[in-house]
PDB file of C-alpha atoms in Angstrom:
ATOM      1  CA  UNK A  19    -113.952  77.204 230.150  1.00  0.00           C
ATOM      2  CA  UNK A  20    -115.565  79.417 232.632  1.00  0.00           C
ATOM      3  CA  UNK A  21    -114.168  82.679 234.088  1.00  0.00           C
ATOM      4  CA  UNK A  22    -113.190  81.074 237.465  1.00  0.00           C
ATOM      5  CA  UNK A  23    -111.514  78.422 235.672  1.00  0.00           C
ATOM      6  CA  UNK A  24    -109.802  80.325 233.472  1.00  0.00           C
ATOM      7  CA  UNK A  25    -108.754  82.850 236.894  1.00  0.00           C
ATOM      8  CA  UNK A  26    -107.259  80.160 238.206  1.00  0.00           C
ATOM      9  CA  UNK A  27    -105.402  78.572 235.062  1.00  0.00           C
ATOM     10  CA  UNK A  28    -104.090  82.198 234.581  1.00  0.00           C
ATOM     11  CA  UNK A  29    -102.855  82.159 238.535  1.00  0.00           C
ATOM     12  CA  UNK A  30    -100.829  78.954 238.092  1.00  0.00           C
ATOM     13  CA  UNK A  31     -99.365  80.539 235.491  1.00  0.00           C
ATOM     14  CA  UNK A  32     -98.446  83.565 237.085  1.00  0.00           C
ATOM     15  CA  UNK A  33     -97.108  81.510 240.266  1.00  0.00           C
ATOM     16  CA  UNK A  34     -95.108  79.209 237.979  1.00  0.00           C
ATOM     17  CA  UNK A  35     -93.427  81.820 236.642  1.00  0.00           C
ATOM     18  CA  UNK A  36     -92.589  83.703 239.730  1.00  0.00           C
ATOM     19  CA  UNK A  37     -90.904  80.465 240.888  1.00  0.00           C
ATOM     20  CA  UNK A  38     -88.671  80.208 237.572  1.00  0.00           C
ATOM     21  CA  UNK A  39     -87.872  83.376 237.671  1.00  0.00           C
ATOM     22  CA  UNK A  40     -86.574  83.056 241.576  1.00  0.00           C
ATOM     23  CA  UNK A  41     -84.671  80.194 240.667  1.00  0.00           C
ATOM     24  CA  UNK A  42     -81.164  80.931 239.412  1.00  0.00           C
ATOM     25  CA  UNK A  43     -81.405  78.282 237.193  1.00  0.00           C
ATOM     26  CA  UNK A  44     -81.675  74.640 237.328  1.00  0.00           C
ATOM     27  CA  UNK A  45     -78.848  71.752 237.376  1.00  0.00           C
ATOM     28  CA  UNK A  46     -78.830  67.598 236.387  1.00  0.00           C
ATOM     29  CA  UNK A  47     -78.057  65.263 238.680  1.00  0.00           C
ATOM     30  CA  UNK A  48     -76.848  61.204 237.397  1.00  0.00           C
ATOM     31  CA  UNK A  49     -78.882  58.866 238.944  1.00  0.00           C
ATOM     32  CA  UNK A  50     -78.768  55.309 239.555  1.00  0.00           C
ATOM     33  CA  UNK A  51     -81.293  52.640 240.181  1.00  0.00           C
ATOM     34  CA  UNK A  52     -80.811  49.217 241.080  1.00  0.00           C
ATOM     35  CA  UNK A  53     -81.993  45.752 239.588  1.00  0.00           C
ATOM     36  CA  UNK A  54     -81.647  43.030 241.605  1.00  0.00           C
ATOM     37  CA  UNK A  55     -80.386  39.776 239.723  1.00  0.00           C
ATOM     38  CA  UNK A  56     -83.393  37.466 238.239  1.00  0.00           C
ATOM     39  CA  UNK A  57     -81.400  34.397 239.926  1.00  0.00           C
ATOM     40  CA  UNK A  58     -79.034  33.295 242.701  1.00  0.00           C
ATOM     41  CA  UNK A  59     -75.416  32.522 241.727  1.00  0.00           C
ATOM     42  CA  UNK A  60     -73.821  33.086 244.893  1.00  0.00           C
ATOM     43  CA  UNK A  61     -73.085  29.290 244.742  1.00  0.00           C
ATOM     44  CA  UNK A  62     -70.838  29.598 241.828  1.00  0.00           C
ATOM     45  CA  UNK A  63     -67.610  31.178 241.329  1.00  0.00           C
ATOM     46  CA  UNK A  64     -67.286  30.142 237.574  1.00  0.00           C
ATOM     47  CA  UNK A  65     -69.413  30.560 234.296  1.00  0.00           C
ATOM     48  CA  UNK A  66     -68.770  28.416 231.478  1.00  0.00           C
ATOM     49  CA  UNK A  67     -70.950  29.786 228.182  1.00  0.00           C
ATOM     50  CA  UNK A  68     -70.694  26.159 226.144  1.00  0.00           C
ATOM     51  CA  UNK A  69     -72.167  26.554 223.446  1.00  0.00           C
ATOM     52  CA  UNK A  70     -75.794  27.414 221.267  1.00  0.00           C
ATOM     53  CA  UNK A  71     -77.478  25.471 218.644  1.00  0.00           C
ATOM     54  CA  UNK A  72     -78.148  28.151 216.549  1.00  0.00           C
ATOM     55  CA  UNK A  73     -80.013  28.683 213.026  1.00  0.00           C
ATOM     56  CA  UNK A  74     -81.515  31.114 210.496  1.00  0.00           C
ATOM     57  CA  UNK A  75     -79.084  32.899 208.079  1.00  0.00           C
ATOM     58  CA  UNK A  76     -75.617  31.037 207.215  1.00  0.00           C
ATOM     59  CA  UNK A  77     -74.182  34.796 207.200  1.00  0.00           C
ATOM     60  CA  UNK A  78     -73.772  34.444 210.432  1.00  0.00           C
ATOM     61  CA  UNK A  79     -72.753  31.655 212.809  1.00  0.00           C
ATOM     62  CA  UNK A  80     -74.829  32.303 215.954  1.00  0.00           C
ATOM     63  CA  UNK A  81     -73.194  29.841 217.894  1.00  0.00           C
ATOM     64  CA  UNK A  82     -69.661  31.280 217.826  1.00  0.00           C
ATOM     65  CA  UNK A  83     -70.662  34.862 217.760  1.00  0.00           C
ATOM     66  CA  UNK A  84     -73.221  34.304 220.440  1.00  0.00           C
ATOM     67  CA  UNK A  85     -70.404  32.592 222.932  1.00  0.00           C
ATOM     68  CA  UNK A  86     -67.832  35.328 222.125  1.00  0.00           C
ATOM     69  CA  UNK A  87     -70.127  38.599 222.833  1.00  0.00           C
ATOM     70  CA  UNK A  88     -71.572  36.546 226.130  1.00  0.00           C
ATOM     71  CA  UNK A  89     -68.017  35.892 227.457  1.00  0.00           C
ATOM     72  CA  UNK A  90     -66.907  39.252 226.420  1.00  0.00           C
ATOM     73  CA  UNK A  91     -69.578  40.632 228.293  1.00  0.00           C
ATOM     74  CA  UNK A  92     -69.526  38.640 231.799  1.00  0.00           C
ATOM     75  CA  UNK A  93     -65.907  38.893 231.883  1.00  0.00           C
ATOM     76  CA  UNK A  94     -66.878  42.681 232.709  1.00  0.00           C
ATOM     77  CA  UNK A  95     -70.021  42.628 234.127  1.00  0.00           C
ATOM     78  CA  UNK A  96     -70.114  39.448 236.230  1.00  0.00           C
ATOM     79  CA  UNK A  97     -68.655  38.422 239.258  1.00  0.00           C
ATOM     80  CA  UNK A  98     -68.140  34.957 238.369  1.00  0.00           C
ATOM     81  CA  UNK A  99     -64.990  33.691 236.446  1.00  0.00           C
ATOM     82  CA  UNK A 100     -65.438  33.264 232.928  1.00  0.00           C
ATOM     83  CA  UNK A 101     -64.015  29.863 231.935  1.00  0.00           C
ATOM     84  CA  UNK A 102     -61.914  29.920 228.035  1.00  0.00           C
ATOM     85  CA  UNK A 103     -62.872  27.143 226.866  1.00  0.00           C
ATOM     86  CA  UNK A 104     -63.460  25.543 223.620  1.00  0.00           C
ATOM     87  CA  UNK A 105     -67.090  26.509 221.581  1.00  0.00           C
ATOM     88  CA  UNK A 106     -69.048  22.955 222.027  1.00  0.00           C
ATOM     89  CA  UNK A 107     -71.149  22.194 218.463  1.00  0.00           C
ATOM     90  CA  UNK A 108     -74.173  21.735 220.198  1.00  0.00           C
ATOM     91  CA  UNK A 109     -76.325  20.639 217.162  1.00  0.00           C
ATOM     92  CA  UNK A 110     -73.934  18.271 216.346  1.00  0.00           C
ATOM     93  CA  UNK A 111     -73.532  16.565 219.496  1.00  0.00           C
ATOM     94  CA  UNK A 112     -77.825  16.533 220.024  1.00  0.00           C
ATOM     95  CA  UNK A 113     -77.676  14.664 216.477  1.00  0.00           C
ATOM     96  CA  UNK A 114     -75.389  12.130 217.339  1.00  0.00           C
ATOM     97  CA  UNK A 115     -77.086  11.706 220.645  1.00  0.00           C
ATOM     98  CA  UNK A 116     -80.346  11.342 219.325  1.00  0.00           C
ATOM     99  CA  UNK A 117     -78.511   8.384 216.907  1.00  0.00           C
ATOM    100  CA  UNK A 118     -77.503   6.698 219.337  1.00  0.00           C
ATOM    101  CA  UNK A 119     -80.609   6.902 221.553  1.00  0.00           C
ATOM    102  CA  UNK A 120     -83.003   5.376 218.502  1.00  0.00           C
ATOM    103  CA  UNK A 121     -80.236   2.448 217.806  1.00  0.00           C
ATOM    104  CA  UNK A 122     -80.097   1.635 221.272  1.00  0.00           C
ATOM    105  CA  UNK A 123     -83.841   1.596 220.993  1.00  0.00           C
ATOM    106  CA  UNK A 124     -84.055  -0.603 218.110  1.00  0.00           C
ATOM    107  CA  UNK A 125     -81.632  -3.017 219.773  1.00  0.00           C
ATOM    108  CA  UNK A 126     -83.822  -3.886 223.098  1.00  0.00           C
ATOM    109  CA  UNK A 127     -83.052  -5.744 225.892  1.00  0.00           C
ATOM    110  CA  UNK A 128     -82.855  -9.540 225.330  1.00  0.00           C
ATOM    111  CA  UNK A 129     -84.253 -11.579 228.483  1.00  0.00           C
ATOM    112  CA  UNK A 130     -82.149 -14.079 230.395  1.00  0.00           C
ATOM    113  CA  UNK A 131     -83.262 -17.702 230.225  1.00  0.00           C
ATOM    114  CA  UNK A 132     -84.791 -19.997 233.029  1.00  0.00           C
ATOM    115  CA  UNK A 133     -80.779 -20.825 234.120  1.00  0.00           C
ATOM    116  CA  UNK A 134     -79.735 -17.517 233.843  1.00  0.00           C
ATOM    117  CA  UNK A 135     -77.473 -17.624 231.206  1.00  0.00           C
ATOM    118  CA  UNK A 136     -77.550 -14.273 228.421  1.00  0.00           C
ATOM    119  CA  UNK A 137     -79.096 -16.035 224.997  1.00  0.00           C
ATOM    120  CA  UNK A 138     -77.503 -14.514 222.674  1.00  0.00           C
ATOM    121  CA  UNK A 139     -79.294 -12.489 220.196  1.00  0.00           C
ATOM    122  CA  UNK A 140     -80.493 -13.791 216.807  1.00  0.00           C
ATOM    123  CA  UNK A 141     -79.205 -12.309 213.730  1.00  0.00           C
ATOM    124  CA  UNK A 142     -81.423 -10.484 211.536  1.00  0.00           C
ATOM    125  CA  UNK A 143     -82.370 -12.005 208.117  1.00  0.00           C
ATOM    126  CA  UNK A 144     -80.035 -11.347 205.402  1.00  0.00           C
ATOM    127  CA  UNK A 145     -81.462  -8.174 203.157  1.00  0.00           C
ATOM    128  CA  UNK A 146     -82.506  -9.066 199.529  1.00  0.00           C
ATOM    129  CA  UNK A 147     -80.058  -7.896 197.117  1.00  0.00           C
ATOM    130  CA  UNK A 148     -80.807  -4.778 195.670  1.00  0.00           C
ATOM    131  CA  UNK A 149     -79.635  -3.267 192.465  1.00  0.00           C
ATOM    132  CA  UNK A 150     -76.911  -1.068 192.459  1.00  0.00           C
ATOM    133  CA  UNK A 151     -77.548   2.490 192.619  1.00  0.00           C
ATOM    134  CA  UNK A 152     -76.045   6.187 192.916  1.00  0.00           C
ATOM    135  CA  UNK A 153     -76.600   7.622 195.647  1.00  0.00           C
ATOM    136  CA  UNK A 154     -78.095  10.912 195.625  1.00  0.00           C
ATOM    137  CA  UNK A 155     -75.971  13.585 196.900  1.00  0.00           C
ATOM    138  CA  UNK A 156     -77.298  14.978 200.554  1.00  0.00           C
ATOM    139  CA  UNK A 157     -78.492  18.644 200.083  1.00  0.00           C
ATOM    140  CA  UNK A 158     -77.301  20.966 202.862  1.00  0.00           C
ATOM    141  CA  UNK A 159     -80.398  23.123 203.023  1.00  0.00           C
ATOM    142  CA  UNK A 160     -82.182  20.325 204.028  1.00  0.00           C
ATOM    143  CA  UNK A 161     -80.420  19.899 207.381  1.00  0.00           C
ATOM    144  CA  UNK A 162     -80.299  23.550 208.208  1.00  0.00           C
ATOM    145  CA  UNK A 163     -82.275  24.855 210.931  1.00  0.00           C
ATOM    146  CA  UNK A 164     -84.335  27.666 209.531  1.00  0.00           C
ATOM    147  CA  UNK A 165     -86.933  28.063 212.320  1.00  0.00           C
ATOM    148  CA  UNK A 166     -88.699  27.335 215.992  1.00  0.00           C
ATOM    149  CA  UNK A 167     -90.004  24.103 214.781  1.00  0.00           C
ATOM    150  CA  UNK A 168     -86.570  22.966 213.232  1.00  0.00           C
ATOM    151  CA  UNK A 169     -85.357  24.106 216.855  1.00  0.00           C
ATOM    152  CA  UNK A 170     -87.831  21.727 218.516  1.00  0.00           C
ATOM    153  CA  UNK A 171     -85.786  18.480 217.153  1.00  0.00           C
ATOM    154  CA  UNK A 172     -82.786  19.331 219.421  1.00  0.00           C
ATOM    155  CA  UNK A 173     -84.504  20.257 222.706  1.00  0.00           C
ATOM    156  CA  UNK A 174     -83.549  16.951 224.335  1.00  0.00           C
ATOM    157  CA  UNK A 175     -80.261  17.540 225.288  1.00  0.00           C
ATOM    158  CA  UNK A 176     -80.828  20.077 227.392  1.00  0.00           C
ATOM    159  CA  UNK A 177     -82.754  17.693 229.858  1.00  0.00           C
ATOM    160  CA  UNK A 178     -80.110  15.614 229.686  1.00  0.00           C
ATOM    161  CA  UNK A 179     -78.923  15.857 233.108  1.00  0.00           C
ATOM    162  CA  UNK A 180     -76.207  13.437 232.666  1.00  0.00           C
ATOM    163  CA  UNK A 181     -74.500  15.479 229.948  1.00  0.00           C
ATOM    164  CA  UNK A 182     -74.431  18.912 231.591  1.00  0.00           C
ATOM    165  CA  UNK A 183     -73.322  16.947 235.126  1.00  0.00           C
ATOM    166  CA  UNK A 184     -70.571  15.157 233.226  1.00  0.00           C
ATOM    167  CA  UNK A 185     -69.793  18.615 231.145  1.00  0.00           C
ATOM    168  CA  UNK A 186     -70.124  20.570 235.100  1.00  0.00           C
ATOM    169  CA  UNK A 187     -67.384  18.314 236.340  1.00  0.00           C
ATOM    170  CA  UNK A 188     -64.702  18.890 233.931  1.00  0.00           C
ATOM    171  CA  UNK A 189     -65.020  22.634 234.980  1.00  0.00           C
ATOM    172  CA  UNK A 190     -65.406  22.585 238.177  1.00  0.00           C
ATOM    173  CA  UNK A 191     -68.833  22.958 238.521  1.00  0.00           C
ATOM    174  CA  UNK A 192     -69.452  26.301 236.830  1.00  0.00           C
ATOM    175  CA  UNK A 193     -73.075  27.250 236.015  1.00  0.00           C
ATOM    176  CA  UNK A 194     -73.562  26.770 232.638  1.00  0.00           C
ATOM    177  CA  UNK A 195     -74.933  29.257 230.116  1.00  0.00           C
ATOM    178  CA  UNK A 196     -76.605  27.705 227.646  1.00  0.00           C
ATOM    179  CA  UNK A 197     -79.431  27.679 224.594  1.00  0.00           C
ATOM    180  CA  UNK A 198     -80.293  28.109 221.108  1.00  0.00           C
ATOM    181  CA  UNK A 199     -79.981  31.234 218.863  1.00  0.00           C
ATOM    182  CA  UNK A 200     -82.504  31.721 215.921  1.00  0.00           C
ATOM    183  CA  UNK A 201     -80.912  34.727 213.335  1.00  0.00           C
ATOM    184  CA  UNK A 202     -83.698  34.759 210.073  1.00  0.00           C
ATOM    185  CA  UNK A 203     -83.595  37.454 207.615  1.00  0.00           C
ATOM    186  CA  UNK A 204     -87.440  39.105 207.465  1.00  0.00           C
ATOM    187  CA  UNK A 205     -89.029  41.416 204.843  1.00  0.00           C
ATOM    188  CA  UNK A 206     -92.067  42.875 205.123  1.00  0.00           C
ATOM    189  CA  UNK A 207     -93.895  45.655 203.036  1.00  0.00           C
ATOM    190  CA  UNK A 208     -97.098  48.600 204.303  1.00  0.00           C
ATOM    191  CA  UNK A 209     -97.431  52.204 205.418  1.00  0.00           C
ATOM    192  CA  UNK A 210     -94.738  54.090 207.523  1.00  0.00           C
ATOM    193  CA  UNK A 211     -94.975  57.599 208.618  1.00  0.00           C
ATOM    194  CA  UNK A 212     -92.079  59.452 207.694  1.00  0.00           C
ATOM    195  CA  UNK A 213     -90.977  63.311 208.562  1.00  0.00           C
ATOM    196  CA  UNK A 214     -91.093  65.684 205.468  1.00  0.00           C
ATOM    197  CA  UNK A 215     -89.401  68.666 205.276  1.00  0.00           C
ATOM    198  CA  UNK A 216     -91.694  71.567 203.897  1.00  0.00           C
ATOM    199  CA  UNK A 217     -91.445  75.239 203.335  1.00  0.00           C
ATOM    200  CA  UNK A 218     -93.948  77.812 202.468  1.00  0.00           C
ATOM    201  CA  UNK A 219     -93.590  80.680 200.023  1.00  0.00           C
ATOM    202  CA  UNK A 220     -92.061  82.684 202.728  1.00  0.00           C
ATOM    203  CA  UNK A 221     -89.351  80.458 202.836  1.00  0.00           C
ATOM    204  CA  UNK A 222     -90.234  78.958 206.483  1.00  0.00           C
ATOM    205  CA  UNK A 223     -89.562  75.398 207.238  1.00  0.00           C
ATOM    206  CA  UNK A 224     -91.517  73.039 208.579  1.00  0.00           C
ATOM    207  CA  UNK A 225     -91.824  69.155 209.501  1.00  0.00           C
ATOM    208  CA  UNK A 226     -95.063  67.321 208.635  1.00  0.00           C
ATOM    209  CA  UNK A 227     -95.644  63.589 209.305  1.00  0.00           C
ATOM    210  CA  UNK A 228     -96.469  61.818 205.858  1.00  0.00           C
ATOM    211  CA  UNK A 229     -97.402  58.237 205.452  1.00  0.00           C
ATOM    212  CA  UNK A 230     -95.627  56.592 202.778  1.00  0.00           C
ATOM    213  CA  UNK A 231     -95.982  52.677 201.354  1.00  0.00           C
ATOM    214  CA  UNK A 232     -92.195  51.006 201.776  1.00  0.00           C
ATOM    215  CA  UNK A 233     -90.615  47.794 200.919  1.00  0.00           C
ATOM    216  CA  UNK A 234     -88.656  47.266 203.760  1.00  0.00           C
ATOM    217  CA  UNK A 235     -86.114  43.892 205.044  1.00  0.00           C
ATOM    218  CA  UNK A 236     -83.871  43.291 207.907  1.00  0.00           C
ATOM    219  CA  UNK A 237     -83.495  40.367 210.883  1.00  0.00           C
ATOM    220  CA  UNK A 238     -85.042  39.129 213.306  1.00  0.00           C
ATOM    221  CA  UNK A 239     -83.092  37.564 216.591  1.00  0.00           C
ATOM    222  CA  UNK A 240     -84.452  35.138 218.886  1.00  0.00           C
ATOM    223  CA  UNK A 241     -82.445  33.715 221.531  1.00  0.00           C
ATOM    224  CA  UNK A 242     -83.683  31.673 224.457  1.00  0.00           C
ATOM    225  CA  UNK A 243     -80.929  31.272 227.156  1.00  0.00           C
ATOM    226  CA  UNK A 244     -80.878  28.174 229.219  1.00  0.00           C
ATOM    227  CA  UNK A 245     -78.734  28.329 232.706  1.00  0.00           C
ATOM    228  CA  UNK A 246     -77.654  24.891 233.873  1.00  0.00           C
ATOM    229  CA  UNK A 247     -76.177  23.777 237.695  1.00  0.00           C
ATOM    230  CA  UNK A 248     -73.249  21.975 236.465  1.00  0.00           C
ATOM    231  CA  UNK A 249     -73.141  20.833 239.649  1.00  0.00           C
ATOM    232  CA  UNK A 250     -76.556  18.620 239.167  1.00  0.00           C
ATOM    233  CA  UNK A 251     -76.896  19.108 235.326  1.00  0.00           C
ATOM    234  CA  UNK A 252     -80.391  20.747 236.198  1.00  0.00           C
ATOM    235  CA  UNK A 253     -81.766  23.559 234.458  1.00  0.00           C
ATOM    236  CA  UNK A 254     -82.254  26.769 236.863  1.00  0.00           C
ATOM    237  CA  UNK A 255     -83.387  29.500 234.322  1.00  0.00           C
ATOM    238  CA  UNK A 256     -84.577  29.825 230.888  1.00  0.00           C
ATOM    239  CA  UNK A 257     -85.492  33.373 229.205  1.00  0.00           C
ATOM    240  CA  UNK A 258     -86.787  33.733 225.576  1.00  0.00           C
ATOM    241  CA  UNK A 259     -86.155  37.128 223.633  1.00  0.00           C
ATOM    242  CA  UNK A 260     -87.509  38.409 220.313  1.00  0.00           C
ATOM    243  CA  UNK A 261     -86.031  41.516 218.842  1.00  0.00           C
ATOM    244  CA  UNK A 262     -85.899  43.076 215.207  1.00  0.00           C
ATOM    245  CA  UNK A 263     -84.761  45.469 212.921  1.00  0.00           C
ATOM    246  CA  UNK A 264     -86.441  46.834 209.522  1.00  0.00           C
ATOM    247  CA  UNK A 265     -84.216  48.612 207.259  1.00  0.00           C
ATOM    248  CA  UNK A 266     -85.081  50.487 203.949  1.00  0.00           C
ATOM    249  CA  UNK A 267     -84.901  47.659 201.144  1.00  0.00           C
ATOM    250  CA  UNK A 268     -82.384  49.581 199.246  1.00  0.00           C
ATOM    251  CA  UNK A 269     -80.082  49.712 202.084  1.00  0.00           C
ATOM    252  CA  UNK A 270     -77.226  47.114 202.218  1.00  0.00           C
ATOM    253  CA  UNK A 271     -76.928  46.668 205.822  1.00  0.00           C
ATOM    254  CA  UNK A 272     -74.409  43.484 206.438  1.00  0.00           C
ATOM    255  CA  UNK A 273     -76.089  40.376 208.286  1.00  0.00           C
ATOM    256  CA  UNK A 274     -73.464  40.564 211.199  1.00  0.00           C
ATOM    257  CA  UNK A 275     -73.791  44.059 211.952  1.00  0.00           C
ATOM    258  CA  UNK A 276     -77.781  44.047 212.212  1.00  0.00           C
ATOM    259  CA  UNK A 277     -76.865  40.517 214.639  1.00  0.00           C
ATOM    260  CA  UNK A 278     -74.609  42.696 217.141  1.00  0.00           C
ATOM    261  CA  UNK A 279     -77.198  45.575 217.006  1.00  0.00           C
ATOM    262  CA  UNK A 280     -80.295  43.244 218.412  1.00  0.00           C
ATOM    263  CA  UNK A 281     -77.595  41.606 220.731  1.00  0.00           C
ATOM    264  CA  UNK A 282     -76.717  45.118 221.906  1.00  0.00           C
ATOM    265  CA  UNK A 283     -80.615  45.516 222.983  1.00  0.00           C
ATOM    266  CA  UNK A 284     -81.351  43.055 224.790  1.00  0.00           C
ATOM    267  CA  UNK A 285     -77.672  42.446 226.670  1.00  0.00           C
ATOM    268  CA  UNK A 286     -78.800  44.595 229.386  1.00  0.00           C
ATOM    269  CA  UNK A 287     -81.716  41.998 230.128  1.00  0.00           C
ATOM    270  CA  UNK A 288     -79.543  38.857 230.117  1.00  0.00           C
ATOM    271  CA  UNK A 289     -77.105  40.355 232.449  1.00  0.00           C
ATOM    272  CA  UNK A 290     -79.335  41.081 235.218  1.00  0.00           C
ATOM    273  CA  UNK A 291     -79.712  37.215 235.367  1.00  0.00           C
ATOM    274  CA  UNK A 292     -76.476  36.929 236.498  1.00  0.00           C
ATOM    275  CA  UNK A 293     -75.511  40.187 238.909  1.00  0.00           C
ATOM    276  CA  UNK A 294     -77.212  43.302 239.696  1.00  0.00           C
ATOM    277  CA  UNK A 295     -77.335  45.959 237.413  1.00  0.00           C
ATOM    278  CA  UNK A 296     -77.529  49.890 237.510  1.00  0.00           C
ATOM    279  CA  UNK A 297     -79.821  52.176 235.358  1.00  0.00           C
ATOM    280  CA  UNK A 298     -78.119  55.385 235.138  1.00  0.00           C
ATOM    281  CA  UNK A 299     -80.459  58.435 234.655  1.00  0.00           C
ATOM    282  CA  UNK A 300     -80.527  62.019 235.644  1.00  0.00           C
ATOM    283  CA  UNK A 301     -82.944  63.991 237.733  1.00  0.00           C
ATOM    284  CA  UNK A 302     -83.193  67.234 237.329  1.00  0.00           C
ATOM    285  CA  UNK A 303     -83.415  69.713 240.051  1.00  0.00           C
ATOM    286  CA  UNK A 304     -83.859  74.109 240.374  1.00  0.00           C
ATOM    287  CA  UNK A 305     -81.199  76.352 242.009  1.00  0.00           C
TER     288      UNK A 305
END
């Protein structure tokens, strides 16, 4: 540093302090800034939160306790009506449609003859008589969703149009909230750096960053939200979140409370779909 740098360094200084010391002190103001909503509900005067088809751990069902907090929330934070209604099983309803979609596909249509008249479908050939047999019992795990790909199997109903019209109009065509809800436990294991705690042989403490090799588990949320016009059945918005939380593997941290902690984060996010929201702050400012 040369001399005329280090003149003027010293100046600021000097100047800096003057001002301080002129001040009488200083004061915090609250501040508040705006977010404008990420879509356009003034159409709507009521928000129906169906229902989630949700997956991961069974400690948890992520459909009801995903409905619950959401209602909880808007009824506070929204301007739209929340409508109590009953929690739709979403998964189950996508597997029955999807059923019932395949046997109407293996069924066809059966063309009209020359005079018009419906022939009437020939019956299908008698099965060959099999040996009787146990059936196996169905295992449970196999029908659980346990990831995105598992997810993937029930994405049809929500471009069903027809279902979330039909669903709109015996609400009064709310918008609909919507989605799926994937809650997996997650473990993982590498270096952290941790704060130690040292003192020297005069008895003075200090804090050193230390880089330690941990075993560490926890969860890991992802929740896509799906808005629906339940006016048209058509989808308006759709937002995908990923949020987690590593805990020390000795620590028994219960399944639900790690659920409502990621919820917690990322609440803030999903509400400024809906309405505009305030981040309060403070500023502060010398006497």
């Amino acid at each position: 540093m040369t001399a005329r740098s280090a003149g003027a360094l010293a100046s600021l200084v000097v100047l800096s302090a003057i001002a301080i010391a002129g001040c009488s002190g200083f004061y915090e103001i609250p501040i508040e800034t705006p977010i404008q909503p990420k879509m356009d509900v003034t159409g709507f005067q009521r928000v129906l939160v169906a229902g989630f088809i949700g997956g991961g751990t069974e400690d948890v069902d992520a459909n009801l306790e995903t409905v619950r907090l959401l209602r909880s929330q808007l009824r506070t934070k929204s301007p739209l009506r929340v409508i109590e209604a009953d929690v739709l099983p979403l998964a189950e309803i996508a597997v029955e449609q999807n059923r019932e979609n395949r046997e109407h596909a293996a069924s066809g249509p059966v063309a009209p003859s020359s005079d018009g008249v419906q022939p009437v479908a020939p019956l299908p050939p008698a099965p060959t008589p099999q040996p009787a047999a146990t059936p196996a019992a169905a295992d449970p795990k196999e029908s659980r969703i346990k990831n995105d790909k598992d997810l993937q199997k029930y994405d049809k109903i929500f471009a069903d149009a027809a279902y979330w019209k039909k669903l709109g109009e015996e609400y009064q065509n709310p918008l609909i909230v919507t989605g799926t809800v994937l809650f997996t436990p997650h473990q993982t294991a590498g270096f952290v750096t941790t704060n130690r705690e040292v003192y020297d042989s005069f008895g003075r403490r200090s804090v050193i960053p230390v880089r330690t090799y941990q075993e560490r588990k926890g969860f890991v949320l992802e929740p896509r939200f799906i808005f629906i016009d339940g006016r048209t059945g058509a989808t308006l918005y759709s937002e995908k979140f990923h949020e987690e939380v590593l805990y020390n593997a000795q620590q028994n941290t219960p399944a639900l409370s790690s659920y409502f902690e990621l919820m917690d984060r990322l609440m803030p996010s999903f509400l400024s779909t809906l309405s505009a929201q305030k981040i309060r702050g403070t500023r502060v400012l010398l006497k």
